[in-house]
Amino acid sequence: MSRFNGAAMIITGAARGIGAATSRLAAAEGARLLLTDIIADELEALRASIVSAGGTARAMVVDASSEAGADAMVADCVAAYGRLDVAVNNAGIMQPEVATVSEASLEMWQRVMAVNLTGVFLCCRAELRQMVAQGGGVIVNMASIGGITGLNGAPAYAASKHGVVGLTRSIALDYARHGIRCNAICPSGTDTPMVEQAGRLVESYIGDRMKTNPGLDPNSLTPAKIQGLLGRNATPEEQAEGILWLASSQSSFVTGITLPVDGGWTAF
């Protein structure tokens, strides 16, 4: 298939995990890519591998939570490719520590919000300005299963991803008249470095709590349904397929939705 033959596409948080898988699949289907991340060496390695396989890709080191960075990446894409057809706002971070609301620091809360919510807002704002000017486009925002459910010990992360869902729906309402579709994808556990880091944090958190309260049920500290009905994590490629379906003309009558790619998590 060539669902993106010649389409100009930005993918943020592209260097690893879901972002890298989405970039490879999009390039194989003909997209002209601008890949952004803060991890310069892995980003460049991804760009080089795509180009060596016959794809078209540029790489740009961008802090997705920066207003100047968001504006600059859109300007670079338009300068290189003449337009911006698809934007995948994938950059984000996990809550860096397991903490309930009463335990959480303001600094941690603000950092998660700055990247996961304000960063998506800034990217969307820059992308929408270009898409309105050119007469259309597609945006896919990275939310999370934590954007439609609660998450034990991760209130900042869950709140930020709920915010992405609300932002996505508002964009869909405001910009449909401009020929712009906007949707969000909500992954559950996926085999990525970020999820592996989160798993280690949770294990450490449970261990600490069990030391101070040996009678505590560890299942009370984590969702029992963490891997959904299928009993495993997703692969990054499975999440990428959902993203690219939302980004393609195959979903041309779909806007304002949150698509759970969650192995049945939300069926519980």
Short mmCIF file of C-alpha atoms in Angstrom, two decimals:
data_model
loop_
_atom_site.label_atom_id
_atom_site.label_comp_id
_atom_site.label_asym_id
_atom_site.label_seq_id
_atom_site.Cartn_x
_atom_site.Cartn_y
_atom_site.Cartn_z
CA MET A 1 0.00 0.00 0.00
CA SER A 2 0.97 3.65 -0.45
CA ARG A 3 -1.54 5.43 1.76
CA PHE A 4 0.75 8.45 2.14
CA ASN A 5 2.26 8.76 -1.30
CA GLY A 6 4.06 12.15 -1.19
CA ALA A 7 2.24 13.39 1.93
CA ALA A 8 4.26 15.70 4.17
CA MET A 9 4.17 14.37 7.73
CA ILE A 10 5.60 15.50 11.06
CA ILE A 11 6.13 12.90 13.79
CA THR A 12 7.22 14.15 17.20
CA GLY A 13 8.89 11.89 19.72
CA ALA A 14 10.10 9.89 16.74
CA ALA A 15 13.39 8.48 18.00
CA ARG A 16 12.09 5.51 19.96
CA GLY A 17 9.16 3.20 20.56
CA ILE A 18 5.82 4.00 18.97
CA GLY A 19 7.23 7.11 17.27
CA ALA A 20 10.00 5.16 15.55
CA ALA A 21 7.64 2.36 14.47
CA THR A 22 5.19 4.90 13.07
CA SER A 23 7.99 6.66 11.21
CA ARG A 24 9.21 3.46 9.54
CA LEU A 25 5.73 2.37 8.48
CA ALA A 26 4.78 5.83 7.20
CA ALA A 27 8.00 6.07 5.18
CA ALA A 28 7.37 2.64 3.67
CA GLU A 29 3.97 3.91 2.56
CA GLY A 30 5.37 6.97 0.82
CA ALA A 31 5.25 9.76 3.40
CA ARG A 32 7.81 12.54 3.31
CA LEU A 33 8.80 12.83 6.94
CA LEU A 34 10.07 15.43 9.36
CA LEU A 35 11.14 13.48 12.45
CA THR A 36 11.58 15.37 15.71
CA ASP A 37 12.82 14.42 19.18
CA ILE A 38 15.28 15.56 21.82
CA ILE A 39 17.38 12.36 21.52
CA ALA A 40 19.68 13.51 18.72
CA ASP A 41 21.74 10.38 18.08
CA GLU A 42 18.83 7.95 17.91
CA LEU A 43 16.83 10.41 15.83
CA GLU A 44 19.61 10.69 13.27
CA ALA A 45 20.05 6.90 13.20
CA LEU A 46 16.34 6.52 12.45
CA ARG A 47 16.48 9.13 9.69
CA ALA A 48 19.50 7.46 8.11
CA SER A 49 17.87 4.02 8.20
CA ILE A 50 14.72 5.34 6.52
CA VAL A 51 16.69 7.10 3.81
CA SER A 52 18.88 4.05 3.19
CA ALA A 53 15.70 2.00 2.70
CA GLY A 54 14.54 4.42 0.00
CA GLY A 55 12.34 6.69 2.11
CA THR A 56 12.29 10.46 2.49
CA ALA A 57 13.04 11.88 5.92
CA ARG A 58 14.49 14.90 7.64
CA ALA A 59 15.46 15.04 11.32
CA MET A 60 15.20 18.01 13.66
CA VAL A 61 16.04 18.15 17.36
CA VAL A 62 13.00 19.81 18.96
CA ASP A 63 11.74 20.18 22.51
CA ALA A 64 8.02 19.53 22.02
CA SER A 65 7.18 21.60 25.09
CA SER A 66 8.78 24.70 23.54
CA GLU A 67 6.70 27.28 21.69
CA ALA A 68 9.68 28.22 19.52
CA GLY A 69 10.41 24.56 18.80
CA ALA A 70 6.84 23.80 17.73
CA ASP A 71 6.74 26.79 15.41
CA ALA A 72 10.17 25.99 13.98
CA MET A 73 9.35 22.37 13.12
CA VAL A 74 6.26 23.37 11.14
CA ALA A 75 8.25 26.06 9.33
CA ASP A 76 10.97 23.52 8.50
CA CYS A 77 8.44 21.02 7.14
CA VAL A 78 6.81 23.62 4.92
CA ALA A 79 10.17 24.92 3.71
CA ALA A 80 11.27 21.39 2.78
CA TYR A 81 8.05 19.89 1.43
CA GLY A 82 5.79 22.84 0.65
CA ARG A 83 2.99 21.88 3.04
CA LEU A 84 1.99 19.85 6.08
CA ASP A 85 -0.54 17.10 5.43
CA VAL A 86 -0.31 14.98 8.59
CA ALA A 87 0.96 15.68 12.10
CA VAL A 88 1.45 12.91 14.67
CA ASN A 89 1.99 14.52 18.07
CA ASN A 90 3.57 11.59 19.85
CA ALA A 91 6.15 13.21 22.16
CA GLY A 92 5.45 12.65 25.84
CA ILE A 93 6.84 11.46 29.15
CA MET A 94 5.70 9.14 31.91
CA GLN A 95 5.14 10.49 35.38
CA PRO A 96 8.73 10.26 36.66
CA GLU A 97 7.74 8.82 40.02
CA VAL A 98 4.83 6.79 41.34
CA ALA A 99 2.92 9.16 43.62
CA THR A 100 -0.66 9.73 44.62
CA VAL A 101 -2.02 13.28 44.66
CA SER A 102 -1.15 13.84 48.32
CA GLU A 103 2.41 12.60 47.68
CA ALA A 104 3.04 14.40 44.40
CA SER A 105 5.28 17.45 44.10
CA LEU A 106 4.19 20.55 42.23
CA GLU A 107 7.44 20.42 40.23
CA MET A 108 6.63 16.93 38.97
CA TRP A 109 3.04 17.87 38.14
CA GLN A 110 4.14 20.92 36.16
CA ARG A 111 6.81 19.00 34.22
CA VAL A 112 4.37 16.29 33.11
CA MET A 113 1.78 18.88 32.11
CA ALA A 114 4.37 20.96 30.24
CA VAL A 115 5.38 18.08 27.97
CA ASN A 116 2.25 15.96 27.69
CA LEU A 117 -0.43 18.66 27.47
CA THR A 118 1.07 22.10 26.87
CA GLY A 119 3.50 20.59 24.37
CA VAL A 120 0.66 18.97 22.41
CA PHE A 121 -1.24 22.27 22.49
CA LEU A 122 1.77 24.17 21.13
CA CYS A 123 2.36 21.63 18.37
CA CYS A 124 -1.33 21.57 17.41
CA ARG A 125 -1.48 25.36 17.35
CA ALA A 126 1.46 25.64 14.95
CA GLU A 127 0.16 22.78 12.80
CA LEU A 128 -3.38 24.14 12.63
CA ARG A 129 -2.24 27.53 11.46
CA GLN A 130 -0.50 25.92 8.49
CA MET A 131 -3.34 23.49 7.77
CA VAL A 132 -5.95 26.25 7.79
CA ALA A 133 -3.81 28.29 5.39
CA GLN A 134 -3.42 25.38 2.97
CA GLY A 135 -7.03 24.17 3.22
CA GLY A 136 -6.87 20.95 5.24
CA GLY A 137 -4.88 18.28 7.03
CA VAL A 138 -4.95 15.56 9.65
CA ILE A 139 -3.72 15.56 13.25
CA VAL A 140 -3.30 12.48 15.44
CA ASN A 141 -2.53 13.15 19.10
CA MET A 142 -0.98 10.63 21.44
CA ALA A 143 -3.21 10.21 24.47
CA SER A 144 -3.20 7.02 26.53
CA ILE A 145 -5.48 4.53 28.16
CA GLY A 146 -4.78 6.86 31.09
CA GLY A 147 -6.68 9.53 29.15
CA ILE A 148 -9.96 7.63 29.47
CA THR A 149 -9.43 5.79 32.79
CA GLY A 150 -7.73 6.53 36.07
CA LEU A 151 -4.26 5.16 36.80
CA ASN A 152 -3.05 4.12 40.24
CA GLY A 153 -0.21 6.32 41.43
CA ALA A 154 -0.06 8.41 38.24
CA PRO A 155 -2.48 11.34 38.62
CA ALA A 156 -0.33 13.82 36.71
CA TYR A 157 0.08 11.48 33.76
CA ALA A 158 -3.63 10.57 33.70
CA ALA A 159 -4.70 14.20 34.00
CA SER A 160 -2.36 15.28 31.20
CA LYS A 161 -3.69 12.57 28.88
CA HIS A 162 -7.32 13.40 29.75
CA GLY A 163 -6.38 16.93 28.71
CA VAL A 164 -5.10 15.67 25.36
CA VAL A 165 -8.44 13.93 24.78
CA GLY A 166 -10.36 17.14 25.54
CA LEU A 167 -8.03 19.20 23.35
CA THR A 168 -8.45 16.73 20.49
CA ARG A 169 -12.23 16.87 20.64
CA SER A 170 -12.24 20.66 20.76
CA ILE A 171 -9.97 20.86 17.72
CA ALA A 172 -12.25 18.48 15.82
CA LEU A 173 -15.24 20.71 16.57
CA ASP A 174 -13.51 23.98 15.70
CA TYR A 175 -11.61 22.95 12.57
CA ALA A 176 -13.83 20.51 10.65
CA ARG A 177 -15.03 23.46 8.57
CA HIS A 178 -11.43 23.96 7.46
CA GLY A 179 -11.12 20.39 6.19
CA ILE A 180 -9.06 19.30 9.19
CA ARG A 181 -9.60 16.05 11.08
CA CYS A 182 -8.20 15.51 14.58
CA ASN A 183 -8.24 12.26 16.55
CA ALA A 184 -6.40 10.72 19.48
CA ILE A 185 -5.02 7.25 20.00
CA CYS A 186 -5.07 5.68 23.47
CA PRO A 187 -2.49 2.89 23.86
CA SER A 188 -2.31 0.61 26.86
CA GLY A 189 0.93 -1.13 27.82
CA THR A 190 3.31 -1.33 24.85
CA ASP A 191 6.81 -2.76 24.57
CA THR A 192 8.73 0.52 24.56
CA PRO A 193 11.58 1.94 26.67
CA MET A 194 9.18 4.38 28.35
CA VAL A 195 6.81 1.63 29.47
CA GLU A 196 9.75 -0.47 30.69
CA GLN A 197 10.87 2.51 32.79
CA ALA A 198 7.35 2.88 34.17
CA GLY A 199 7.30 -0.80 35.10
CA ARG A 200 10.51 -0.43 37.07
CA LEU A 201 9.09 2.58 38.93
CA VAL A 202 5.95 0.65 39.84
CA GLU A 203 7.96 -2.36 41.06
CA SER A 204 10.11 -0.09 43.24
CA TYR A 205 7.02 1.69 44.58
CA ILE A 206 5.30 -1.59 45.49
CA GLY A 207 8.48 -2.90 47.12
CA ASP A 208 8.81 0.22 49.27
CA ARG A 209 5.16 0.06 50.36
CA MET A 210 5.38 -3.66 51.18
CA LYS A 211 8.42 -3.05 53.41
CA THR A 212 6.55 -0.51 55.51
CA ASN A 213 3.25 -2.42 55.42
CA PRO A 214 3.86 -6.16 54.90
CA GLY A 215 0.15 -6.97 54.98
CA LEU A 216 -0.66 -4.70 52.04
CA ASP A 217 -2.16 -6.33 48.94
CA PRO A 218 0.18 -5.38 46.05
CA ASN A 219 -2.73 -5.67 43.63
CA SER A 220 -4.29 -2.66 45.32
CA LEU A 221 -1.40 -0.55 44.06
CA THR A 222 -1.62 -1.44 40.36
CA PRO A 223 -4.48 -2.07 37.92
CA ALA A 224 -5.23 -5.80 37.85
CA LYS A 225 -6.15 -5.52 34.17
CA ILE A 226 -2.83 -3.97 33.12
CA GLN A 227 -2.39 -6.14 30.00
CA GLY A 228 -6.03 -6.24 28.96
CA LEU A 229 -7.88 -9.28 27.68
CA LEU A 230 -5.05 -10.44 25.41
CA GLY A 231 -2.63 -10.97 28.30
CA ARG A 232 0.33 -9.19 26.75
CA ASN A 233 1.67 -5.76 25.86
CA ALA A 234 1.18 -4.35 22.38
CA THR A 235 4.08 -4.04 19.99
CA PRO A 236 5.00 -0.53 18.83
CA GLU A 237 3.99 -1.58 15.32
CA GLU A 238 0.46 -2.45 16.49
CA GLN A 239 0.09 1.05 17.90
CA ALA A 240 1.58 2.54 14.74
CA GLU A 241 -1.04 0.81 12.62
CA GLY A 242 -3.76 2.51 14.64
CA ILE A 243 -2.07 5.89 14.28
CA LEU A 244 -1.63 5.54 10.54
CA TRP A 245 -5.22 4.41 10.04
CA LEU A 246 -6.38 7.60 11.75
CA ALA A 247 -3.90 9.61 9.67
CA SER A 248 -4.95 8.11 6.34
CA SER A 249 -7.89 8.58 4.01
CA GLN A 250 -9.17 5.19 5.19
CA SER A 251 -10.61 7.08 8.18
CA SER A 252 -11.84 10.04 6.12
CA PHE A 253 -15.19 10.20 7.99
CA VAL A 254 -13.61 9.91 11.44
CA THR A 255 -12.86 12.95 13.58
CA GLY A 256 -12.99 13.81 17.25
CA ILE A 257 -12.58 10.24 18.51
CA THR A 258 -10.29 8.53 20.98
CA LEU A 259 -9.20 5.14 19.64
CA PRO A 260 -8.18 2.69 22.39
CA VAL A 261 -5.56 0.23 21.14
CA ASP A 262 -5.58 -1.52 24.45
CA GLY A 263 -5.96 -5.28 24.17
CA GLY A 264 -9.41 -5.04 25.73
CA TRP A 265 -8.50 -2.92 28.75
CA THR A 266 -11.64 -0.78 28.45
CA ALA A 267 -13.85 -3.85 28.01
CA PHE A 268 -13.47 -4.60 31.75
#
